[in-house]
Coordinates of C-alpha atoms and ligand atoms in Angstrom, one line a residue:
X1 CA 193.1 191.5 -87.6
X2 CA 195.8 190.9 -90.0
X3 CA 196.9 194.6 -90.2
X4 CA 197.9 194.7 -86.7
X5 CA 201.4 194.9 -85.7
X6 CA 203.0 192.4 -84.4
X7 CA 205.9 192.4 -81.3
X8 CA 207.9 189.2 -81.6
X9 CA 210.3 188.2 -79.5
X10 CA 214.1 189.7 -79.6
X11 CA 216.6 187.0 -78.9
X12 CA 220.0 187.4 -80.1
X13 CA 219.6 191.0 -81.8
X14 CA 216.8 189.7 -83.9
X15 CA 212.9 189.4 -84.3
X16 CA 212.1 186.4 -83.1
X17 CA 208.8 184.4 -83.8
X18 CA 208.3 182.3 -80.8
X19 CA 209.0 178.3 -81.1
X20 CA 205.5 177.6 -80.5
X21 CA 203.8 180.3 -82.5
X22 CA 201.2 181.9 -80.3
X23 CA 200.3 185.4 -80.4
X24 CA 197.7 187.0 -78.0
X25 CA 195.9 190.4 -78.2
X26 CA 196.5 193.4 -76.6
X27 CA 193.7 195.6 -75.3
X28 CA 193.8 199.1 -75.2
X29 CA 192.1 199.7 -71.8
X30 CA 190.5 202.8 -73.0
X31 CA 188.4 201.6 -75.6
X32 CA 188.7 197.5 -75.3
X33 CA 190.0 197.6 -78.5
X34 CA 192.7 195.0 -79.9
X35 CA 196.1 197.2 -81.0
X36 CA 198.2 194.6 -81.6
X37 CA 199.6 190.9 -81.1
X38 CA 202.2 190.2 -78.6
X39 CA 204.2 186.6 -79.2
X40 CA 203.7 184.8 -76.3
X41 CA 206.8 182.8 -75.0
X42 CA 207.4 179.4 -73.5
X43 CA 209.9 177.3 -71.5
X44 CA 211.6 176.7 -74.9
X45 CA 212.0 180.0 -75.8
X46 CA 213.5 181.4 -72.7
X47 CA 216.0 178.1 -72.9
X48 CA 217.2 180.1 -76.8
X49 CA 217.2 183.7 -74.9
X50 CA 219.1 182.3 -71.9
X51 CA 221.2 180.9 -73.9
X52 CA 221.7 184.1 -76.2
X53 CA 222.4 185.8 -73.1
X54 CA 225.3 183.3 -71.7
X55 CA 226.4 183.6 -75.0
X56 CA 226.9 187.0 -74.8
X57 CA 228.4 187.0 -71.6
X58 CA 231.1 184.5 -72.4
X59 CA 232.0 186.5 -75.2
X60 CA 233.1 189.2 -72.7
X61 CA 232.6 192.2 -75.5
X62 CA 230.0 193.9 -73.2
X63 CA 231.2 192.8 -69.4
X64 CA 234.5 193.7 -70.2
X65 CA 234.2 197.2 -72.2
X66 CA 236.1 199.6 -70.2
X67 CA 233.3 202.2 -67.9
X68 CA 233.9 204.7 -70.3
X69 CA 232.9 202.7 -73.5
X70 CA 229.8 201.4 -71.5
X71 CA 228.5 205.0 -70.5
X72 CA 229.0 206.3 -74.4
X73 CA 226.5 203.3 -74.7
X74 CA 224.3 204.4 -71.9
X75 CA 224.1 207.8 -73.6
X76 CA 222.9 206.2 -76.6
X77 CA 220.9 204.7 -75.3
X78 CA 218.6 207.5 -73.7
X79 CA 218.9 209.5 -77.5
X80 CA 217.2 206.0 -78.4
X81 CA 214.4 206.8 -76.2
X82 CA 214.4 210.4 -77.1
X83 CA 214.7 210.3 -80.7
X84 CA 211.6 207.8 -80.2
X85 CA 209.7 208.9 -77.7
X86 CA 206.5 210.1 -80.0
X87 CA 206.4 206.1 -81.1
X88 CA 207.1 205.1 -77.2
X89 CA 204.6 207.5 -75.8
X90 CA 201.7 206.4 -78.1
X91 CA 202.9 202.5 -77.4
X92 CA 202.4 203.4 -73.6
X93 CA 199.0 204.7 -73.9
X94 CA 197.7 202.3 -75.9
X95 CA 198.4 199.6 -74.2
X96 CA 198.6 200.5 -70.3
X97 CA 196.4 202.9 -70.5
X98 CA 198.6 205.4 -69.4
X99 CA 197.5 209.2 -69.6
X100 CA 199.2 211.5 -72.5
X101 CA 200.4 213.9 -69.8
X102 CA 202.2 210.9 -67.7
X103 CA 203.7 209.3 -70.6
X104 CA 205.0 213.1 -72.0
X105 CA 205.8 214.8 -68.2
X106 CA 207.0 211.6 -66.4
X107 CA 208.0 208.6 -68.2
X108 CA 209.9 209.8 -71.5
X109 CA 211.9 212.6 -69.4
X110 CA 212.4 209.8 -66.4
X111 CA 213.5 207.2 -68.8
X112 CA 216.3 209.3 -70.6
X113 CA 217.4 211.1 -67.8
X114 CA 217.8 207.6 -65.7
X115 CA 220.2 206.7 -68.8
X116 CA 222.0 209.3 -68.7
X117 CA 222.8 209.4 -64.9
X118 CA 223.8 205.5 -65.4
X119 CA 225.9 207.1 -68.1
X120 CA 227.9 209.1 -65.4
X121 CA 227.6 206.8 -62.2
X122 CA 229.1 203.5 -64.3
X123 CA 232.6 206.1 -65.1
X124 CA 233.0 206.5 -61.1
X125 CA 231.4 203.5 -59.8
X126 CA 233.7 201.0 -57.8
X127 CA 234.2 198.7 -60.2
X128 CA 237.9 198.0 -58.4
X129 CA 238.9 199.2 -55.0
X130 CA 242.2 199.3 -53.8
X131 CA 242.3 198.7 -49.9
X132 CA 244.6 200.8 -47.8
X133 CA 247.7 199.5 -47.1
X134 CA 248.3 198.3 -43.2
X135 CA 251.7 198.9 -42.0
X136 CA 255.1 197.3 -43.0
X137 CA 255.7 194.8 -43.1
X138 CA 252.8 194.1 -45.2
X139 CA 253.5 191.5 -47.4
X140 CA 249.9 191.6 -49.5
X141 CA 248.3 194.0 -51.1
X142 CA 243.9 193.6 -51.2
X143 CA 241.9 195.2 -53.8
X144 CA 237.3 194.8 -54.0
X145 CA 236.7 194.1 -57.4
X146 CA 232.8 194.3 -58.4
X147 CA 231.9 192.4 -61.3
X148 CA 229.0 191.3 -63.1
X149 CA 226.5 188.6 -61.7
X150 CA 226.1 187.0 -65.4
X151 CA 222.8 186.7 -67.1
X152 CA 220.4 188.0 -65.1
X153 CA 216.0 187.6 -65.9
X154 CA 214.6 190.7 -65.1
X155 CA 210.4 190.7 -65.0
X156 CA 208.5 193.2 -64.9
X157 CA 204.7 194.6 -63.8
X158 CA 201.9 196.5 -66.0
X159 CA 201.7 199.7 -64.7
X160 CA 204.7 201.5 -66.1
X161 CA 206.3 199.3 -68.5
X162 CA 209.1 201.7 -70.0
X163 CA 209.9 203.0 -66.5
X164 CA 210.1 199.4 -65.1
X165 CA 211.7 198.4 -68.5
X166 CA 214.5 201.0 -67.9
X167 CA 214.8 200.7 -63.6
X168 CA 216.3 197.0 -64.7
X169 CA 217.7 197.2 -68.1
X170 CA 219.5 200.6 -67.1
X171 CA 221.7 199.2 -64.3
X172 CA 222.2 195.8 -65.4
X173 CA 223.6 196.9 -68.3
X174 CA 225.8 199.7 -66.4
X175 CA 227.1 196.6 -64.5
X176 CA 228.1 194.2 -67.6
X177 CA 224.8 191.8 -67.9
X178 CA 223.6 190.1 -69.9
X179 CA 219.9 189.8 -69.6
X180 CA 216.2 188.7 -70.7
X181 CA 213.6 190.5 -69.7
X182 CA 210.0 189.4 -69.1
X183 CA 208.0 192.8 -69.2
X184 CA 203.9 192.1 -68.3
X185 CA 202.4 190.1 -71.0
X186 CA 199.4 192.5 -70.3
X187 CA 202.0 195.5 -71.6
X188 CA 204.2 194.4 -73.6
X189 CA 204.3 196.6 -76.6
X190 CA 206.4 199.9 -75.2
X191 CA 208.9 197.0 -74.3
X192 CA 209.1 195.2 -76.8
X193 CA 209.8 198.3 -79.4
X194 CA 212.3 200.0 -77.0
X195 CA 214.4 196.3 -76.9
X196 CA 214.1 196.0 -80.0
X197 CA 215.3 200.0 -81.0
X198 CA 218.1 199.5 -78.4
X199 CA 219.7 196.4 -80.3
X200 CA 221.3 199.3 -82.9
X201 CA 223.8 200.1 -79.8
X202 CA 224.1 197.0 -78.0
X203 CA 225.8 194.0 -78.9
X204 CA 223.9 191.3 -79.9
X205 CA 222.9 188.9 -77.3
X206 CA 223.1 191.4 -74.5
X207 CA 219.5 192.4 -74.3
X208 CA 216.7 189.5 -75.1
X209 CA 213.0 189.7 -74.3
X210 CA 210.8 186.9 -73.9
X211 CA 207.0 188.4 -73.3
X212 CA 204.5 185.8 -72.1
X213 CA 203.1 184.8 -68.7
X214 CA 203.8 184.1 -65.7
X215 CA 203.6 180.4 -65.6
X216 CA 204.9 180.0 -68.8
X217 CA 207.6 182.4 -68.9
X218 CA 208.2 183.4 -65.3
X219 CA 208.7 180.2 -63.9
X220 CA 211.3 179.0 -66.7
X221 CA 213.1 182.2 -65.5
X222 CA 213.3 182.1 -61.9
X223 CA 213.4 178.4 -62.1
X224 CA 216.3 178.5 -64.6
X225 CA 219.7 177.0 -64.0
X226 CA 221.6 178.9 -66.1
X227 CA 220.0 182.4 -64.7
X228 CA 222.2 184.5 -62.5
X229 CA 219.8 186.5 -61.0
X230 CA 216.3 187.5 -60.8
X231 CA 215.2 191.5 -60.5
X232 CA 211.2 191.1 -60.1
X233 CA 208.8 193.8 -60.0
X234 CA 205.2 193.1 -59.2
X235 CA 202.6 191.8 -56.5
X236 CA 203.8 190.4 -53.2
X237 CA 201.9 187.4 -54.1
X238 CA 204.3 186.7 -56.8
X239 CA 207.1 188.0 -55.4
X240 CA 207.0 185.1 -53.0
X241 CA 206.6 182.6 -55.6
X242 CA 209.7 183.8 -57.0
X243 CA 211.8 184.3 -53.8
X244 CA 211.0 180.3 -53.7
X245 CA 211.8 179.7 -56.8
X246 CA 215.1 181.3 -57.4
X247 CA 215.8 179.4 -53.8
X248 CA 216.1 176.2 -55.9
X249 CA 219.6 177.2 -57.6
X250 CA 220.4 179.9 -54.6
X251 CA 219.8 182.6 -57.6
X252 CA 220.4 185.8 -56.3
X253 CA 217.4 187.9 -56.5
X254 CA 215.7 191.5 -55.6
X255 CA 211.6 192.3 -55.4
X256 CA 210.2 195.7 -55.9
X257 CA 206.5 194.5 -54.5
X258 CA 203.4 196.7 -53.5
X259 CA 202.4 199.1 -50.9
X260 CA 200.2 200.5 -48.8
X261 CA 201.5 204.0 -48.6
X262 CA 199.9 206.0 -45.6
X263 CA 200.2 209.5 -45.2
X264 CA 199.6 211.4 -41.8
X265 CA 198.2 214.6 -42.0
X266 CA 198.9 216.8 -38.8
X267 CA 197.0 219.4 -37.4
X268 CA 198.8 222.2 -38.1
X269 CA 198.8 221.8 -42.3
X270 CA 197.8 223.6 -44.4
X271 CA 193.9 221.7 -45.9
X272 CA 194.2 223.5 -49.3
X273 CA 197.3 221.3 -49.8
X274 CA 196.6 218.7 -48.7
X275 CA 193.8 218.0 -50.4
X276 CA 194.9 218.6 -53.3
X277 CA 198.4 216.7 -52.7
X278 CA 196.6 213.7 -51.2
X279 CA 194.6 212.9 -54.6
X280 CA 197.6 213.5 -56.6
X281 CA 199.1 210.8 -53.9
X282 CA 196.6 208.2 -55.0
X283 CA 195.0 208.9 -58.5
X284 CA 198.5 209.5 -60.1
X285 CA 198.3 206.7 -62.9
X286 CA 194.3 206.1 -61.9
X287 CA 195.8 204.9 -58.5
X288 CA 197.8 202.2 -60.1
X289 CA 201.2 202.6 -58.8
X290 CA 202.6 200.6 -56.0
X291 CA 204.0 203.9 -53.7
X292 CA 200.6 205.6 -53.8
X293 CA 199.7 207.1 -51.0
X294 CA 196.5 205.3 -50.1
X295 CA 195.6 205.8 -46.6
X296 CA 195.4 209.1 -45.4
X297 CA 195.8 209.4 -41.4
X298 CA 193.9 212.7 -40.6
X299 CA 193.5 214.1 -37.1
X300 CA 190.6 214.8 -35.2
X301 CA 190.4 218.0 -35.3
X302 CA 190.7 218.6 -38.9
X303 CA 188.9 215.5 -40.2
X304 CA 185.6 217.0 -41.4
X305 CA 186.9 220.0 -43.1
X306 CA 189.4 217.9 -44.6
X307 CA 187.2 215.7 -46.0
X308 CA 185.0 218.6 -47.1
X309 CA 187.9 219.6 -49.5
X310 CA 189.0 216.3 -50.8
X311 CA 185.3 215.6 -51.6
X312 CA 185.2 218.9 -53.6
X313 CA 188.4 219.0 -55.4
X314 CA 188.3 214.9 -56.4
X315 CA 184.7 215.8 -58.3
X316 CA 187.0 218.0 -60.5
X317 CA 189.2 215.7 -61.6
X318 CA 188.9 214.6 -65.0
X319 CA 188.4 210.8 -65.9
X320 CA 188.8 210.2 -69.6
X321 CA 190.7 209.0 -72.4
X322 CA 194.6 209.0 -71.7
X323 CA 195.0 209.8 -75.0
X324 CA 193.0 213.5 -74.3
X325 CA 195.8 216.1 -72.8
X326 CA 193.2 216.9 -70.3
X327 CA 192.8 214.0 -68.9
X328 CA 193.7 213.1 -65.1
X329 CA 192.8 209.9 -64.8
X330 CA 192.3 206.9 -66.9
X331 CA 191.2 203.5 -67.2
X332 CA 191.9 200.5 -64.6
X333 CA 194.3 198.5 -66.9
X334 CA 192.1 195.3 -67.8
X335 CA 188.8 194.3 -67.0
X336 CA 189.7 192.2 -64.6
X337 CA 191.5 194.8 -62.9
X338 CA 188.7 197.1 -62.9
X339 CA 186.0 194.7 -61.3
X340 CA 188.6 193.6 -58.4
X341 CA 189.1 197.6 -57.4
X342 CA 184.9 197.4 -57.9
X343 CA 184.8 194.8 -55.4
X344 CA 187.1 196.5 -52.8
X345 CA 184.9 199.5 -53.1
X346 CA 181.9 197.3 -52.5
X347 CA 183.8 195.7 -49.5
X348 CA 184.8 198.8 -48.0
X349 CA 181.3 200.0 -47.5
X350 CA 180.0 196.9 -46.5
X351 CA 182.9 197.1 -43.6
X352 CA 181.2 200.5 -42.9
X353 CA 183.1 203.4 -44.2
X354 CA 181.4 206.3 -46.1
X355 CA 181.3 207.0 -49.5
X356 CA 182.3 210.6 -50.0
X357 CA 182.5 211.2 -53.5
X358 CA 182.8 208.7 -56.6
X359 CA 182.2 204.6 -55.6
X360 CA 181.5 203.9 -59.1
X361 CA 181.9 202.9 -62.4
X362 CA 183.0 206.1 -64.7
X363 CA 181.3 206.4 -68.2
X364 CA 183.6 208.2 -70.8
X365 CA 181.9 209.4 -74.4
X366 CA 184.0 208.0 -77.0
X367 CA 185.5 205.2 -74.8
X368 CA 182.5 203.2 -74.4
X369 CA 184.3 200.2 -74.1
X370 CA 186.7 201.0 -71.5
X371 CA 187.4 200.0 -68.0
X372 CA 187.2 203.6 -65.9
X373 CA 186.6 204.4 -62.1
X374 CA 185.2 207.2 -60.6
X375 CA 187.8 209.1 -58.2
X376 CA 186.8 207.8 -55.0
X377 CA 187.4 208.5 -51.0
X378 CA 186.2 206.4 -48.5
X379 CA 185.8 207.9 -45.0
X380 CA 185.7 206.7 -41.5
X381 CA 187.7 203.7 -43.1
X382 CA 189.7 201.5 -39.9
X383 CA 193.1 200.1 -39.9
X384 CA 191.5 196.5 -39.6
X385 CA 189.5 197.1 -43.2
X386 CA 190.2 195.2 -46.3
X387 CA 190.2 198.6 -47.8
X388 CA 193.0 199.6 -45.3
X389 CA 195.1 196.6 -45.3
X390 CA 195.0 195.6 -49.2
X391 CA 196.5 197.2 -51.9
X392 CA 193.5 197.9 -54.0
X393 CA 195.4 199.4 -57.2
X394 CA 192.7 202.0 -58.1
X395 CA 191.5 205.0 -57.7
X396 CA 190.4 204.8 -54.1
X397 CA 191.9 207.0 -51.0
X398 CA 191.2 205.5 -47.4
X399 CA 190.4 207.8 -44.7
X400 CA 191.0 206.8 -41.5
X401 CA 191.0 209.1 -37.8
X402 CA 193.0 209.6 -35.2
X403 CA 193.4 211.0 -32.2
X404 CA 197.5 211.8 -31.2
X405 CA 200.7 211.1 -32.9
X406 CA 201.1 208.4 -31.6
X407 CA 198.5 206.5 -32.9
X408 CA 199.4 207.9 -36.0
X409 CA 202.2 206.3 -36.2
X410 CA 201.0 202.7 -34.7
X411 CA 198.8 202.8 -37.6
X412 CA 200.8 203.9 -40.4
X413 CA 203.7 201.0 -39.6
X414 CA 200.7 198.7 -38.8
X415 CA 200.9 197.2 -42.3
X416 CA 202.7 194.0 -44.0
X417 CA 203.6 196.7 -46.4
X418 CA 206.7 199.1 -46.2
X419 CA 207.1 200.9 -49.4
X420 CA 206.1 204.7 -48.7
X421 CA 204.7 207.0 -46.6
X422 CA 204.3 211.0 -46.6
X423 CA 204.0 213.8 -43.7
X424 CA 202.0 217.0 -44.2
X425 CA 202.7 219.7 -42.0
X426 CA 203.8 223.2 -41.6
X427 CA 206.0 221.7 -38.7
X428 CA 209.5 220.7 -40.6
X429 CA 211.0 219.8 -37.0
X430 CA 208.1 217.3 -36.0
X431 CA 208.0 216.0 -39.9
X432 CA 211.8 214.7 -39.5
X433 CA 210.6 213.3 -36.2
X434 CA 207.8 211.4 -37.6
X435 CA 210.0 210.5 -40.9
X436 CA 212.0 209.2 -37.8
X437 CA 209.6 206.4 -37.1
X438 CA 208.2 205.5 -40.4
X439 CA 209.0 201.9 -41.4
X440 CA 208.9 203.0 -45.2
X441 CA 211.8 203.1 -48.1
X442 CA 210.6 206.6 -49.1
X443 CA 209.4 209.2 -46.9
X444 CA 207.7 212.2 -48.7
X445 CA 207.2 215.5 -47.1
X446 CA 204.1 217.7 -48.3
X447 CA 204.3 216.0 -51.6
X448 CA 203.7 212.6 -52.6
X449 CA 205.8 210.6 -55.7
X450 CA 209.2 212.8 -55.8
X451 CA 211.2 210.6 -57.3
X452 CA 214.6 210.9 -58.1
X453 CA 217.0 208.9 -61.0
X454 CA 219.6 209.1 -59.0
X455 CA 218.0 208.8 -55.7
X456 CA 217.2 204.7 -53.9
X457 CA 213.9 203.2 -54.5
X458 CA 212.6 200.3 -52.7
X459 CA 210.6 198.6 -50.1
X460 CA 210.4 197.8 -46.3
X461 CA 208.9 195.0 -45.0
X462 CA 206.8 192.8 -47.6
X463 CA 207.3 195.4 -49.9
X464 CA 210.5 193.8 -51.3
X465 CA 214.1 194.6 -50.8
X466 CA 217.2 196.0 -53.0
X467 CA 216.9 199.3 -54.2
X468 CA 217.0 200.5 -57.7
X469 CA 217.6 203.9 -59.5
X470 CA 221.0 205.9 -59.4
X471 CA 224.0 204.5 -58.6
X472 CA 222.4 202.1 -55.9
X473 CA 220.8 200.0 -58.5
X474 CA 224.1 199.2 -60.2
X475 CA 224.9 197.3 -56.6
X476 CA 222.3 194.7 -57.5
X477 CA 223.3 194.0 -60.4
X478 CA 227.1 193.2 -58.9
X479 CA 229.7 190.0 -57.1
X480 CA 231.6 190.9 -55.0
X481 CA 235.4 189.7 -55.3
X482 CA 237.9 190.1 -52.7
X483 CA 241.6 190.0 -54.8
X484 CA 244.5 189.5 -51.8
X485 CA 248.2 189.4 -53.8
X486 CA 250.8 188.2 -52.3
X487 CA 254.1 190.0 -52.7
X488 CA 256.5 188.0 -51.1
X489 CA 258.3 185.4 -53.4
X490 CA 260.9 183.5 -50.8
X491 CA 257.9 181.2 -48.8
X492 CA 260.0 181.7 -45.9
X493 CA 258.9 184.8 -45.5
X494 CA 255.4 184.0 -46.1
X495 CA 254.2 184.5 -42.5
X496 CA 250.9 182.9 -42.8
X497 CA 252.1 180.0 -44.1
X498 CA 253.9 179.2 -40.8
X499 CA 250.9 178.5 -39.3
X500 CA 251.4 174.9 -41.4
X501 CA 254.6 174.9 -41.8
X502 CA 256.0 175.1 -38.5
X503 CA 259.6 174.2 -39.0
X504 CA 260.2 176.9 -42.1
X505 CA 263.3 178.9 -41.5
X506 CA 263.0 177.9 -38.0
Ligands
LIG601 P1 202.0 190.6 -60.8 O1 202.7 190.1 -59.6 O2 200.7 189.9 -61.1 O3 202.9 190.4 -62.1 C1 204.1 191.0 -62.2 C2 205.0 190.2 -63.3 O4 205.2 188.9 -62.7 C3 204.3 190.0 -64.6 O5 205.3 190.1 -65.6 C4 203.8 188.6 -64.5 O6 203.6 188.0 -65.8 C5 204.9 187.9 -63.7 N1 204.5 186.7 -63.1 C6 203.3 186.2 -62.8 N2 203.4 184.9 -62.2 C7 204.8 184.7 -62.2 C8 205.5 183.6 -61.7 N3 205.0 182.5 -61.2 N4 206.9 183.7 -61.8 C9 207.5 184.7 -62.3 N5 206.8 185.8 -62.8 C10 205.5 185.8 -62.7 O7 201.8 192.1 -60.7 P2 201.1 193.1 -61.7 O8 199.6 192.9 -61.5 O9 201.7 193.0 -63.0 O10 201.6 194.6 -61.1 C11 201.0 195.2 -60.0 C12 201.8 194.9 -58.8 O11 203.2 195.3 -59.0 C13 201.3 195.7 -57.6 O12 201.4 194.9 -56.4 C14 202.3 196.9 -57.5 O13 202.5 197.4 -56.2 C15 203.6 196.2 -57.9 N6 204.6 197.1 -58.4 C16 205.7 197.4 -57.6 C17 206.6 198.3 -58.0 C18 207.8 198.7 -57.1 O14 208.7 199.2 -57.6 N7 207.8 198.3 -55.8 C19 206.5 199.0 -59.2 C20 205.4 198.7 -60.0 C21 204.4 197.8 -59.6

């Protein structure tokens, strides 16, 4: 137990034991094992980070560092993540449970590369606007400034803690913030490390983490009067708790929350692809990302056959260790975790769907003490199911029926959630028409999680609202200042001022 590392807290630039001392395991989910001890934060310890952060900001070396200077930053930081990413990927795996192929194909590419468009966006972003001049005789001249918000807390969820990590840090930073960051005290590792490797190019002060929980750490945040703003990722559950919360000192405040992604399959695509595409839809990350596509809206008339060919192809999808190259799915990211996915699988054949392939526990030689799923697909699901309406997290693709486009869509948008929703079809006219109606902040077309750096992310609906990636997310992360200079100096030629002062040069 001693030999393990150990991931403090960084406040200031520093290590940081936290002021309480506690430490809590972290579980590999592949194998139940301990890898390493997280400090586990309080109320007193986000007061020091806060306080770290204003410090920071006051001392105006990062919000003030001209666009230029800040994007030579950016850069360094995504050679940080590259010249690191054998230490990051491992960090991933071992403690979200993330696959080998994920954390090599996806997250360390999708990191750097979300860096490095900051990198470019922050040298052209609007940080000042001159307004066009009306016609003479004008006497004042308006110019938009954007500037920082301040410190902002930026919390995170478990699933993909360097991608979450970097969706927040990234443009906050671009913008001049100063920040803490909660990442999931479930995950904290990956975040931990890259914070701490980043402090070798950031000032100190600029970037502090405090891990720990939710009603430790998370409240003192949102709740916190010398916090800017919040950036939350995670449940819509919580993400109310901390709309009320930042309510208290009018904190400005932006939720990525969860989904419910449908995707309507028409009758004119092609099965082969969609089968195939659909599974990628929901067991990317073992079906533990909040834009999976989840419920899969097939029509009449090619529902059996469809199902035929998800049934077949999800058998041959590979559950195992992440850490094993061949390996499509992995473990459900605690225990927990994997008995509440259990128990909607449970629930959705007690509502009455059909079980056509997995609905079970996995077993995976070697990772005996691990938390795995089989890949699962529920037929003859309904809108009105548990199964349907929930976000289950897991493994587990939702078929439901229906009869004519319409209906299609009634289900689809019938859902609290809005995050995203896909189209399959050979039909690209009737895709943009149904893309039309979709109450969703991303709208896939024959493919399921194209995401972009530089292209908006966010919700609809429950889902949340502010976008991040690209040159978008920098707009959260921003005031907005209206500048109006005057450039008359005699005031009896100030023609507003008349208004008041009625008798002026008569
Ligand atoms: P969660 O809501 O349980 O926790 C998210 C974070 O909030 C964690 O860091 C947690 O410690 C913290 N937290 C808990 N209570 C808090 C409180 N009272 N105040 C402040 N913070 C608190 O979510 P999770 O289980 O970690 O993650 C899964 C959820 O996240 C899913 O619903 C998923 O859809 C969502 N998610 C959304 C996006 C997105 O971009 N929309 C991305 C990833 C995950």
């Amino acid at each position: 137990m001693t030999d393990l590392p150990l991931y403090p807290l960084i406040i200031n630039g520093e290590r940081t034991e936290p002021a309480a001392g506690h430490y809590a395991d972290v579980i590999n989910p592949a194998t139940g094992d301990c890898i390493g001890r997280a400090a586990m934060g309080d109320a007193t310890d986000v007061d020091r980070a806060v306080a770290a952060a204003r410090g920071a900001f006051e001392q105006r070396q990062w919000r003030e560092m001209a666009p230029a200077e800040r994007s030579k930053v950016l850069y360094a930081c995504a050679h940080t993540v590259m010249q690191n990413a054998q230490e990051l990927i491992e960090l991933e795996i071992g403690c979200s449970g993330a696959t080998l192929n994920r954390a090599v194909n996806l997250d360390i590419p999708a990191v750097a590369d979300l860096w490095m468009n900051l990198a470019e966006a922050v040298k052209t972003y609007p940080f000042v606007t001159n307004q066009s001049p009306r016609p003479l005789p004008e006497q004042w001249h308006s110019q938009v400034w954007k500037e920082p918000v301040g410190v902002c807390g930026l919390i995170t969820a478990w699933n993909f803690p360097l991608l979450l990590f970097s969706w927040k840090v990234g443009p906050a930073l671009a913008a001049g913030n100063t920040m803490v960051l909660k990442p999931s005290e479930l995950t904290p590792t990956s975040s931990i490390r890259l914070a701490e490797l980043l402090q070798a190019v950031l000032p100190p002060g600029v970037l502090n983490v405090v891990n720990g929980d939710g009603a430790a750490v998370g409240d003192a945040m949102t709740l916190h009067p010398d916090i800017d703003k919040i950036s939350f990722t995670g449940s819509t559950r919580v993400g109310r708790i901390v709309q009320t919360n930042c309510a208290s000192t009018m904190k400005r405040c932006t939720l990525e929350l969860g989904g419910k992604g449908p995707g309507v399959v028409l009758p004119d695509a092609d099965l082969d692809m969609v089968a195939q595409g659909a599974l990628w839809a929901v067991y990317m990350n073992a079906g533990q990302a909040c834009e999976s596509g989840t419920r899969l809206l097939v029509h009449d008339s090619i529902y059996e056959p469809l199902l035929q060919k998800l049934a077949e192809r999800s058998g041959q999808v590979v559950v195992g260790n992440p850490a094993d190259p061949a390996t499509g799915v992995g473990p459900m990211a605690t225990e927990t975790h994997f008995k509440r996915v259990m128990g909607y699988i449970e629930s959705g054949i007690a509502d009455g769907a059909r079980v056509i392939c997995g609905g079970g526990p996995a077993s995976v030689p070697g990772c005996e003490g691990g938390f795995f799923i089989q890949p699962t697909v529920l037929a003859d699901v309904t809108n009105e199911m548990r199964v349907a309406r929930e976000e289950i997290f897991g493994p587990v693709l939702a078929v439901i029926r229906y009869s004519d486009i319409d209906e299609a869509i009634r289900i689809a948008n019938d859902s609290d959630y809005g995050l995203s929703a896909g189209i399959w079809t050979g039909d690209l006219v009737k895709a943009q028409q149904v893309a039309r109606e979709l109450r969703a902040g991303s709208v896939w077309v024959n493919d399921w999680h194209m995401m972009r750096t530089d292209a908006p992310f966010g919700g609809y609906k429950q889902s949340g609202y502010g976008r991040e990636l690209g040159a978008w997310s920098i707009d959260s992360y921003v005031e907005t200042k209206a500048v109006q200079m005057s450039f008359e100096r005699n005031p009896l030629r100030k023609n507003g001022q008349r208004i008041v002062h009625t008798r002026m040069g008569q």
